[in-house]
């Protein structure tokens, strides 16, 4: 923090300087400065010179060091010092280049007007503090409260710019999709300067618990740069999102197997109430994050869940539980054929058990339906059978075989009564 120091001599002349300024080693520092002087002394504008002294304002004191003498253009202890201000306008802003740690001290301004022989050292010093580490940037608000989803967030990051000629750059570690960023170099009341970066965005649930850092990077007259970082966490309130079901085991299950369905959702706050449903049933199945049951023949079907918190709710997509060997009623019944020979095709999903086989006699010859071989995975293949009853006489017989229960049959008629 900088503050003004007004020091008056017995004749009420003063220099206006920041009380303290922090600088980064290997960089420059700009000291804002204005001063007062008798009006009649400013007529000869070509003969006004400025000086800077270190440690003591007494010009001839043994412990006082004149680091810059504008009258003789002598610089001591610094690589270069430049007065930017127009002294005839009472402006004495000065830049010290390549400051180092040993430059930390009090500095006093002195003005010399040669022709009228008016020389004056102002007793109001500036304290220059040089460090190898830059100051941390200021991120505001420092403690961002929770924001609602779609609410507007305004963040500001500022970094001291002790040398505007080598001002820092500000970068953000996390930039939301809707973010708009602006940058400005602003002057503070004590005439020192800071770089400001403003980021505005609409909060999304994807931004929740994201660390947002602003980093100030300073150029230096060395082989490396220096940076400082300030971080805060963003907290967003939102209704359940990405609601989904995880089934374990994930493959088709057999009767008697224990199955667990887990409903997952992202929400803030994360106090979530879960409800379970099954397609075709109006009443809720259960409540809670998990639904566990022992599989029977009626367990197959489509399941879904809802997640709810104080800000809203969301329903998951349906997930199908397949019971190995069950009849899949989702397979359609097909009708084909012409009006003379209509055909009806029945499609069923296979399951293993002993079945009855219907035999057909045609032209006094016995015809037995062939036993169909299926792979071990009963869901991988569909079998079709076609019988033309217009040319056959039927007789029923029964034989127990170990095979597939499901028969895919096409029943055709001649269309005759």
Short mmCIF file of C-alpha atoms in Angstrom, two decimals:
data_model
loop_
_atom_site.label_atom_id
_atom_site.label_comp_id
_atom_site.label_asym_id
_atom_site.label_seq_id
_atom_site.Cartn_x
_atom_site.Cartn_y
_atom_site.Cartn_z
CA UNK A 1 0.00 0.00 0.00
CA UNK A 2 1.27 3.46 -0.87
CA UNK A 3 0.46 6.74 0.86
CA UNK A 4 1.25 10.37 0.31
CA UNK A 5 3.72 12.09 2.55
CA UNK A 6 3.65 15.87 2.70
CA UNK A 7 6.70 17.40 4.33
CA UNK A 8 6.95 21.17 4.45
CA UNK A 9 10.05 23.24 5.03
CA UNK A 10 9.94 26.48 6.85
CA UNK A 11 9.13 28.15 3.52
CA UNK A 12 6.33 25.63 2.79
CA UNK A 13 7.97 24.04 -0.25
CA UNK A 14 7.26 20.36 -0.64
CA UNK A 15 7.69 17.35 -2.91
CA UNK A 16 4.78 15.00 -3.37
CA UNK A 17 5.91 11.36 -3.49
CA UNK A 18 4.48 7.96 -2.58
CA UNK A 19 5.60 7.00 0.91
CA UNK A 20 6.84 3.62 -0.32
CA UNK A 21 7.16 1.75 -3.56
CA UNK A 22 8.07 -1.90 -4.17
CA UNK A 23 10.30 -2.85 -7.07
CA UNK A 24 11.51 -6.10 -8.60
CA UNK A 25 15.22 -6.68 -8.92
CA UNK A 26 16.44 -6.68 -12.50
CA UNK A 27 13.62 -4.39 -13.56
CA UNK A 28 13.00 -0.68 -13.45
CA UNK A 29 10.91 1.44 -11.10
CA UNK A 30 9.03 4.61 -11.92
CA UNK A 31 8.70 7.12 -9.07
CA UNK A 32 5.81 9.57 -9.51
CA UNK A 33 6.90 12.99 -8.30
CA UNK A 34 5.70 16.61 -8.22
CA UNK A 35 7.21 19.53 -6.30
CA UNK A 36 6.65 23.13 -5.30
CA UNK A 37 8.95 26.13 -5.89
CA UNK A 38 8.78 29.94 -5.91
CA UNK A 39 6.92 31.11 -9.00
CA UNK A 40 9.49 33.76 -9.87
CA UNK A 41 12.21 31.11 -10.07
CA UNK A 42 10.50 29.19 -12.88
CA UNK A 43 10.87 31.88 -15.55
CA UNK A 44 14.15 30.46 -16.83
CA UNK A 45 12.95 26.99 -17.82
CA UNK A 46 16.21 26.01 -19.53
CA UNK A 47 18.22 26.07 -16.34
CA UNK A 48 16.18 23.85 -14.03
CA UNK A 49 17.82 20.58 -13.00
CA UNK A 50 16.83 17.72 -10.73
CA UNK A 51 18.86 15.56 -8.38
CA UNK A 52 18.21 12.44 -6.32
CA UNK A 53 19.95 11.67 -3.06
CA UNK A 54 20.10 8.44 -1.08
CA UNK A 55 19.93 7.99 2.71
CA UNK A 56 19.94 11.63 3.78
CA UNK A 57 18.33 14.79 2.45
CA UNK A 58 21.29 16.94 3.55
CA UNK A 59 23.08 17.64 0.30
CA UNK A 60 26.59 17.94 1.78
CA UNK A 61 26.20 15.32 4.50
CA UNK A 62 28.85 12.60 4.59
CA UNK A 63 26.27 9.80 4.68
CA UNK A 64 24.31 11.30 1.81
CA UNK A 65 24.91 9.91 -1.68
CA UNK A 66 23.93 11.84 -4.77
CA UNK A 67 22.89 9.03 -7.10
CA UNK A 68 21.76 11.40 -9.83
CA UNK A 69 22.90 14.96 -10.47
CA UNK A 70 21.11 16.51 -13.39
CA UNK A 71 23.26 19.62 -13.26
CA UNK A 72 26.46 17.71 -14.02
CA UNK A 73 24.68 14.66 -15.52
CA UNK A 74 26.38 12.29 -13.10
CA UNK A 75 24.89 8.92 -12.08
CA UNK A 76 26.27 6.89 -9.18
CA UNK A 77 25.29 3.39 -8.10
CA UNK A 78 22.75 2.90 -10.91
CA UNK A 79 23.09 1.94 -14.56
CA UNK A 80 20.76 4.69 -15.63
CA UNK A 81 18.35 7.24 -14.15
CA UNK A 82 15.97 9.34 -16.25
CA UNK A 83 13.73 12.23 -15.21
CA UNK A 84 10.57 12.00 -17.32
CA UNK A 85 8.72 14.94 -15.80
CA UNK A 86 8.88 18.49 -17.12
CA UNK A 87 10.62 20.32 -14.30
CA UNK A 88 9.38 23.70 -15.49
CA UNK A 89 5.86 22.33 -14.90
CA UNK A 90 6.85 21.17 -11.41
CA UNK A 91 6.85 17.53 -12.48
CA UNK A 92 9.74 15.33 -11.37
CA UNK A 93 8.62 11.77 -12.18
CA UNK A 94 11.76 9.64 -12.51
CA UNK A 95 12.68 6.13 -13.67
CA UNK A 96 15.46 4.15 -12.00
CA UNK A 97 16.63 1.34 -14.30
CA UNK A 98 18.02 -2.08 -13.37
CA UNK A 99 17.40 -1.72 -9.66
CA UNK A 100 19.03 -4.25 -7.35
CA UNK A 101 18.52 -5.30 -3.75
CA UNK A 102 21.24 -2.95 -2.49
CA UNK A 103 19.21 -0.02 -3.84
CA UNK A 104 16.69 -0.43 -1.04
CA UNK A 105 16.69 2.85 0.90
CA UNK A 106 15.17 6.32 1.32
CA UNK A 107 15.51 8.72 -1.60
CA UNK A 108 15.09 12.51 -1.65
CA UNK A 109 14.48 14.86 -4.55
CA UNK A 110 16.44 18.10 -5.00
CA UNK A 111 15.88 20.87 -7.52
CA UNK A 112 18.54 23.36 -8.72
CA UNK A 113 17.72 26.52 -10.67
CA UNK A 114 21.13 27.81 -11.68
CA UNK A 115 20.61 31.40 -12.87
CA UNK A 116 18.70 32.49 -9.82
CA UNK A 117 20.86 30.28 -7.63
CA UNK A 118 17.86 28.63 -6.02
CA UNK A 119 18.57 25.13 -4.76
CA UNK A 120 16.32 23.13 -2.52
CA UNK A 121 16.29 19.56 -1.17
CA UNK A 122 12.82 18.33 -0.21
CA UNK A 123 12.64 16.49 3.06
CA UNK A 124 9.78 14.18 2.09
CA UNK A 125 11.44 10.89 1.09
CA UNK A 126 10.26 7.88 -0.81
CA UNK A 127 11.25 4.48 0.51
CA UNK A 128 12.30 2.16 -2.30
CA UNK A 129 12.07 -1.56 -1.44
CA UNK A 130 13.68 -3.95 -3.94
CA UNK A 131 12.95 -7.68 -3.82
CA UNK A 132 13.74 -10.75 -5.91
CA UNK A 133 10.12 -11.92 -5.62
CA UNK A 134 7.18 -9.98 -7.06
CA UNK A 135 4.13 -9.15 -4.99
CA UNK A 136 1.16 -11.49 -5.22
CA UNK A 137 -1.62 -10.33 -7.52
CA UNK A 138 -4.91 -9.39 -5.87
CA UNK A 139 -7.87 -11.53 -6.93
CA UNK A 140 -11.30 -10.12 -6.07
CA UNK A 141 -13.66 -10.99 -4.67
CA UNK A 142 -11.20 -12.67 -2.34
CA UNK A 143 -13.83 -15.10 -1.04
CA UNK A 144 -16.35 -15.73 -3.80
CA UNK A 145 -19.64 -16.93 -2.37
CA UNK A 146 -21.63 -19.73 -3.98
CA UNK A 147 -23.26 -18.68 -7.24
CA UNK A 148 -26.27 -20.17 -8.99
CA UNK A 149 -25.88 -21.85 -12.35
CA UNK A 150 -26.32 -19.30 -15.17
CA UNK A 151 -25.53 -16.51 -12.70
CA UNK A 152 -22.99 -13.85 -13.75
CA UNK A 153 -19.54 -13.96 -12.15
CA UNK A 154 -17.23 -10.93 -12.19
CA UNK A 155 -13.60 -11.48 -11.24
CA UNK A 156 -10.80 -8.93 -11.10
CA UNK A 157 -7.07 -9.59 -10.89
CA UNK A 158 -4.64 -6.73 -10.31
CA UNK A 159 -0.85 -6.68 -10.18
CA UNK A 160 1.46 -3.84 -9.24
CA UNK A 161 3.28 -2.24 -12.16
CA UNK A 162 6.22 -0.41 -10.52
CA UNK A 163 7.69 0.07 -13.98
CA UNK A 164 5.01 0.75 -16.62
CA UNK A 165 7.65 0.33 -19.32
CA UNK A 166 8.01 -3.28 -18.17
CA UNK A 167 4.48 -3.91 -16.92
CA UNK A 168 3.44 -7.46 -15.96
CA UNK A 169 1.12 -9.65 -18.00
CA UNK A 170 -1.82 -11.35 -16.30
CA UNK A 171 -3.05 -14.81 -17.29
CA UNK A 172 -5.89 -16.99 -16.00
CA UNK A 173 -5.46 -20.71 -15.29
CA UNK A 174 -9.09 -21.62 -15.97
CA UNK A 175 -11.23 -19.73 -18.47
CA UNK A 176 -14.90 -20.81 -18.69
CA UNK A 177 -16.47 -21.19 -22.13
CA UNK A 178 -18.56 -18.01 -21.79
CA UNK A 179 -15.74 -15.85 -20.39
CA UNK A 180 -15.00 -12.32 -21.61
CA UNK A 181 -11.64 -10.85 -20.57
CA UNK A 182 -10.44 -7.23 -20.68
CA UNK A 183 -7.11 -5.71 -19.59
CA UNK A 184 -6.26 -2.18 -18.44
CA UNK A 185 -3.31 -0.27 -17.02
CA UNK A 186 -4.73 1.97 -14.30
CA UNK A 187 -3.28 4.75 -12.21
CA UNK A 188 -3.87 4.73 -8.48
CA UNK A 189 -4.43 7.83 -6.32
CA UNK A 190 -0.74 7.99 -5.40
CA UNK A 191 0.11 7.99 -9.14
CA UNK A 192 1.65 4.52 -9.06
CA UNK A 193 0.15 2.08 -11.58
CA UNK A 194 -1.34 -1.40 -11.64
CA UNK A 195 -2.39 -3.80 -14.37
CA UNK A 196 -5.99 -5.05 -14.11
CA UNK A 197 -7.53 -8.04 -15.84
CA UNK A 198 -11.30 -8.47 -15.65
CA UNK A 199 -13.05 -11.77 -16.41
CA UNK A 200 -16.84 -12.02 -16.69
CA UNK A 201 -18.74 -15.25 -17.37
CA UNK A 202 -21.96 -17.14 -16.71
CA UNK A 203 -21.52 -19.92 -14.20
CA UNK A 204 -21.98 -23.47 -15.49
CA UNK A 205 -22.21 -26.69 -13.52
CA UNK A 206 -18.95 -27.66 -15.25
CA UNK A 207 -17.25 -24.76 -13.42
CA UNK A 208 -18.10 -26.15 -9.97
CA UNK A 209 -15.08 -26.61 -7.69
CA UNK A 210 -12.71 -25.37 -10.36
CA UNK A 211 -9.60 -23.58 -9.11
CA UNK A 212 -9.22 -20.22 -10.80
CA UNK A 213 -5.75 -18.71 -10.63
CA UNK A 214 -4.48 -15.42 -11.92
CA UNK A 215 -0.75 -15.22 -12.56
CA UNK A 216 1.26 -12.03 -12.92
CA UNK A 217 4.43 -12.47 -14.96
CA UNK A 218 7.10 -9.76 -14.83
CA UNK A 219 9.80 -9.23 -17.45
CA UNK A 220 13.29 -8.64 -16.09
CA UNK A 221 16.64 -7.68 -17.51
CA UNK A 222 17.85 -11.17 -16.70
CA UNK A 223 17.68 -14.57 -18.36
CA UNK A 224 14.44 -15.47 -16.61
CA UNK A 225 11.11 -13.94 -15.68
CA UNK A 226 9.37 -13.78 -12.33
CA UNK A 227 5.77 -14.68 -11.67
CA UNK A 228 3.35 -14.71 -8.75
CA UNK A 229 -0.01 -16.47 -8.50
CA UNK A 230 -3.21 -16.15 -6.49
CA UNK A 231 -5.89 -18.89 -6.50
CA UNK A 232 -9.52 -19.22 -5.48
CA UNK A 233 -12.13 -21.99 -5.84
CA UNK A 234 -15.40 -21.45 -7.68
CA UNK A 235 -18.55 -22.94 -6.16
CA UNK A 236 -21.66 -23.29 -8.32
CA UNK A 237 -25.12 -24.37 -7.18
CA UNK A 238 -27.03 -26.50 -9.71
CA UNK A 239 -29.71 -29.18 -10.11
CA UNK A 240 -28.73 -32.80 -10.90
CA UNK A 241 -26.80 -33.29 -14.15
CA UNK A 242 -25.41 -36.29 -16.04
CA UNK A 243 -27.79 -38.68 -14.27
CA UNK A 244 -27.04 -42.25 -15.34
CA UNK A 245 -27.34 -45.89 -14.25
CA UNK A 246 -24.51 -48.36 -13.68
CA UNK A 247 -25.52 -52.04 -13.69
CA UNK A 248 -23.46 -54.78 -12.02
CA UNK A 249 -22.96 -57.31 -13.48
CA UNK A 250 -23.11 -55.51 -16.81
CA UNK A 251 -23.79 -58.58 -19.00
CA UNK A 252 -26.99 -60.58 -19.19
CA UNK A 253 -27.71 -62.36 -15.93
CA UNK A 254 -29.24 -65.69 -15.01
CA UNK A 255 -32.17 -66.37 -12.73
CA UNK A 256 -31.01 -66.41 -9.12
CA UNK A 257 -28.22 -63.89 -9.66
CA UNK A 258 -27.97 -60.79 -7.45
CA UNK A 259 -28.00 -57.57 -9.49
CA UNK A 260 -27.19 -54.04 -8.30
CA UNK A 261 -28.28 -50.92 -10.18
CA UNK A 262 -26.57 -47.69 -9.09
CA UNK A 263 -27.90 -44.23 -9.94
CA UNK A 264 -25.18 -41.60 -10.35
CA UNK A 265 -25.62 -37.84 -10.73
CA UNK A 266 -23.68 -34.58 -10.36
CA UNK A 267 -25.34 -31.88 -8.25
CA UNK A 268 -24.59 -29.02 -5.87
CA UNK A 269 -25.40 -29.29 -3.08
CA UNK A 270 -24.82 -33.02 -3.40
CA UNK A 271 -27.58 -34.06 -0.99
CA UNK A 272 -29.49 -36.05 -3.63
CA UNK A 273 -32.65 -38.16 -3.32
CA UNK A 274 -32.90 -41.07 -5.78
CA UNK A 275 -36.07 -42.87 -6.93
CA UNK A 276 -36.24 -46.06 -9.03
CA UNK A 277 -38.77 -46.96 -11.72
CA UNK A 278 -39.43 -49.74 -14.22
CA UNK A 279 -41.08 -49.22 -17.58
CA UNK A 280 -44.70 -50.38 -17.50
CA UNK A 281 -45.07 -49.93 -13.75
CA UNK A 282 -46.63 -46.74 -12.41
CA UNK A 283 -45.46 -47.17 -8.82
CA UNK A 284 -41.92 -46.49 -7.67
CA UNK A 285 -39.72 -49.55 -7.21
CA UNK A 286 -37.51 -48.20 -4.44
CA UNK A 287 -35.65 -45.19 -3.08
CA UNK A 288 -31.92 -44.67 -2.60
CA UNK A 289 -28.79 -44.59 -4.70
CA UNK A 290 -28.71 -48.37 -5.22
CA UNK A 291 -31.34 -50.91 -6.21
CA UNK A 292 -30.35 -54.53 -5.43
CA UNK A 293 -32.47 -57.62 -6.03
CA UNK A 294 -32.33 -61.33 -6.85
CA UNK A 295 -33.20 -61.98 -10.50
CA UNK A 296 -36.25 -64.00 -11.46
CA UNK A 297 -38.07 -64.53 -14.77
CA UNK A 298 -39.99 -61.28 -14.33
CA UNK A 299 -36.94 -59.12 -13.56
CA UNK A 300 -36.02 -58.39 -17.16
CA UNK A 301 -37.02 -55.04 -18.62
CA UNK A 302 -36.15 -51.36 -18.77
CA UNK A 303 -35.18 -49.47 -15.60
CA UNK A 304 -34.61 -45.76 -14.94
CA UNK A 305 -34.06 -43.46 -11.97
CA UNK A 306 -34.59 -39.83 -11.00
CA UNK A 307 -32.17 -37.67 -9.00
CA UNK A 308 -33.45 -34.66 -7.06
CA UNK A 309 -31.92 -31.92 -4.90
CA UNK A 310 -33.16 -28.55 -3.67
CA UNK A 311 -32.62 -26.92 -7.08
CA UNK A 312 -34.38 -29.43 -9.34
CA UNK A 313 -34.38 -32.98 -10.68
CA UNK A 314 -33.30 -35.05 -13.67
CA UNK A 315 -34.31 -38.48 -15.02
CA UNK A 316 -31.75 -40.93 -16.35
CA UNK A 317 -31.93 -42.74 -19.65
CA UNK A 318 -33.49 -46.21 -19.45
CA UNK A 319 -31.21 -49.22 -19.18
CA UNK A 320 -32.25 -52.76 -20.10
CA UNK A 321 -31.75 -55.71 -17.79
CA UNK A 322 -31.55 -58.92 -19.84
CA UNK A 323 -32.24 -62.21 -18.09
CA UNK A 324 -30.54 -65.12 -19.87
CA UNK A 325 -33.12 -67.43 -21.47
CA UNK A 326 -36.14 -65.14 -21.07
CA UNK A 327 -38.61 -64.54 -23.88
CA UNK A 328 -38.04 -61.14 -25.42
CA UNK A 329 -41.50 -59.73 -26.04
CA UNK A 330 -39.98 -56.81 -27.89
CA UNK A 331 -39.49 -59.07 -30.97
CA UNK A 332 -42.36 -58.31 -33.37
CA UNK A 333 -44.91 -60.66 -34.95
CA UNK A 334 -44.59 -60.53 -38.71
CA UNK A 335 -47.24 -61.18 -41.38
CA UNK A 336 -46.38 -61.82 -44.99
CA UNK A 337 -47.59 -63.58 -48.13
CA UNK A 338 -50.21 -62.95 -50.78
CA UNK A 339 -53.97 -63.13 -50.35
CA UNK A 340 -53.93 -66.63 -51.81
CA UNK A 341 -51.19 -67.93 -49.54
CA UNK A 342 -51.02 -65.89 -46.36
CA UNK A 343 -48.15 -66.54 -43.94
CA UNK A 344 -47.69 -65.70 -40.29
CA UNK A 345 -44.17 -65.68 -38.87
CA UNK A 346 -43.66 -66.02 -35.14
CA UNK A 347 -40.31 -64.91 -33.70
CA UNK A 348 -39.25 -65.91 -30.21
CA UNK A 349 -36.03 -65.66 -28.28
CA UNK A 350 -34.54 -69.03 -27.42
CA UNK A 351 -34.22 -70.66 -24.07
CA UNK A 352 -33.01 -74.15 -23.28
CA UNK A 353 -35.46 -76.81 -22.06
CA UNK A 354 -37.13 -80.04 -23.23
CA UNK A 355 -39.77 -79.30 -25.89
CA UNK A 356 -42.52 -81.02 -27.75
CA UNK A 357 -41.89 -81.57 -31.45
CA UNK A 358 -44.83 -81.63 -33.82
CA UNK A 359 -44.41 -84.09 -36.71
CA UNK A 360 -45.97 -83.66 -40.13
CA UNK A 361 -46.95 -86.39 -42.64
CA UNK A 362 -46.73 -85.57 -46.30
CA UNK A 363 -47.60 -88.02 -49.07
CA UNK A 364 -47.52 -90.79 -46.46
CA UNK A 365 -43.93 -89.93 -45.66
CA UNK A 366 -43.04 -88.90 -42.12
CA UNK A 367 -41.41 -85.50 -41.84
CA UNK A 368 -39.64 -84.57 -38.57
CA UNK A 369 -38.59 -81.02 -37.83
CA UNK A 370 -34.81 -80.92 -37.68
CA UNK A 371 -33.10 -80.33 -34.43
CA UNK A 372 -31.44 -76.93 -34.67
CA UNK A 373 -27.98 -76.41 -33.30
CA UNK A 374 -27.41 -73.09 -31.58
CA UNK A 375 -24.33 -71.52 -30.10
CA UNK A 376 -23.90 -71.44 -26.36
CA UNK A 377 -24.81 -67.76 -26.31
CA UNK A 378 -28.55 -68.06 -26.87
CA UNK A 379 -28.90 -64.39 -27.82
CA UNK A 380 -26.55 -64.52 -30.80
CA UNK A 381 -28.70 -66.24 -33.47
CA UNK A 382 -32.31 -66.40 -34.70
CA UNK A 383 -33.70 -69.58 -36.36
CA UNK A 384 -36.39 -69.65 -39.00
CA UNK A 385 -38.60 -72.61 -40.00
CA UNK A 386 -41.13 -72.68 -42.80
CA UNK A 387 -43.93 -75.24 -43.29
CA UNK A 388 -46.37 -75.17 -46.21
CA UNK A 389 -49.53 -76.81 -44.91
CA UNK A 390 -51.28 -76.71 -48.28
CA UNK A 391 -49.43 -79.86 -49.40
CA UNK A 392 -49.16 -81.72 -46.12
CA UNK A 393 -51.30 -83.82 -43.87
CA UNK A 394 -50.61 -83.49 -40.21
CA UNK A 395 -50.28 -85.85 -37.35
CA UNK A 396 -49.14 -84.98 -33.90
CA UNK A 397 -46.55 -86.91 -31.98
CA UNK A 398 -44.43 -86.01 -29.01
CA UNK A 399 -40.73 -86.52 -28.43
CA UNK A 400 -38.60 -85.09 -25.69
CA UNK A 401 -35.30 -83.70 -26.85
CA UNK A 402 -32.68 -81.48 -25.26
CA UNK A 403 -32.45 -78.48 -27.51
CA UNK A 404 -33.87 -75.02 -28.04
CA UNK A 405 -37.39 -74.17 -27.02
CA UNK A 406 -37.78 -71.31 -29.42
CA UNK A 407 -38.99 -72.18 -32.91
CA UNK A 408 -39.32 -69.53 -35.57
CA UNK A 409 -42.20 -70.72 -37.72
CA UNK A 410 -43.86 -69.43 -40.81
CA UNK A 411 -47.42 -70.72 -41.11
CA UNK A 412 -48.82 -70.57 -44.65
CA UNK A 413 -52.30 -71.38 -45.87
CA UNK A 414 -53.62 -71.92 -49.38
CA UNK A 415 -56.35 -69.37 -48.94
CA UNK A 416 -58.96 -72.09 -49.68
CA UNK A 417 -61.78 -73.06 -47.34
#
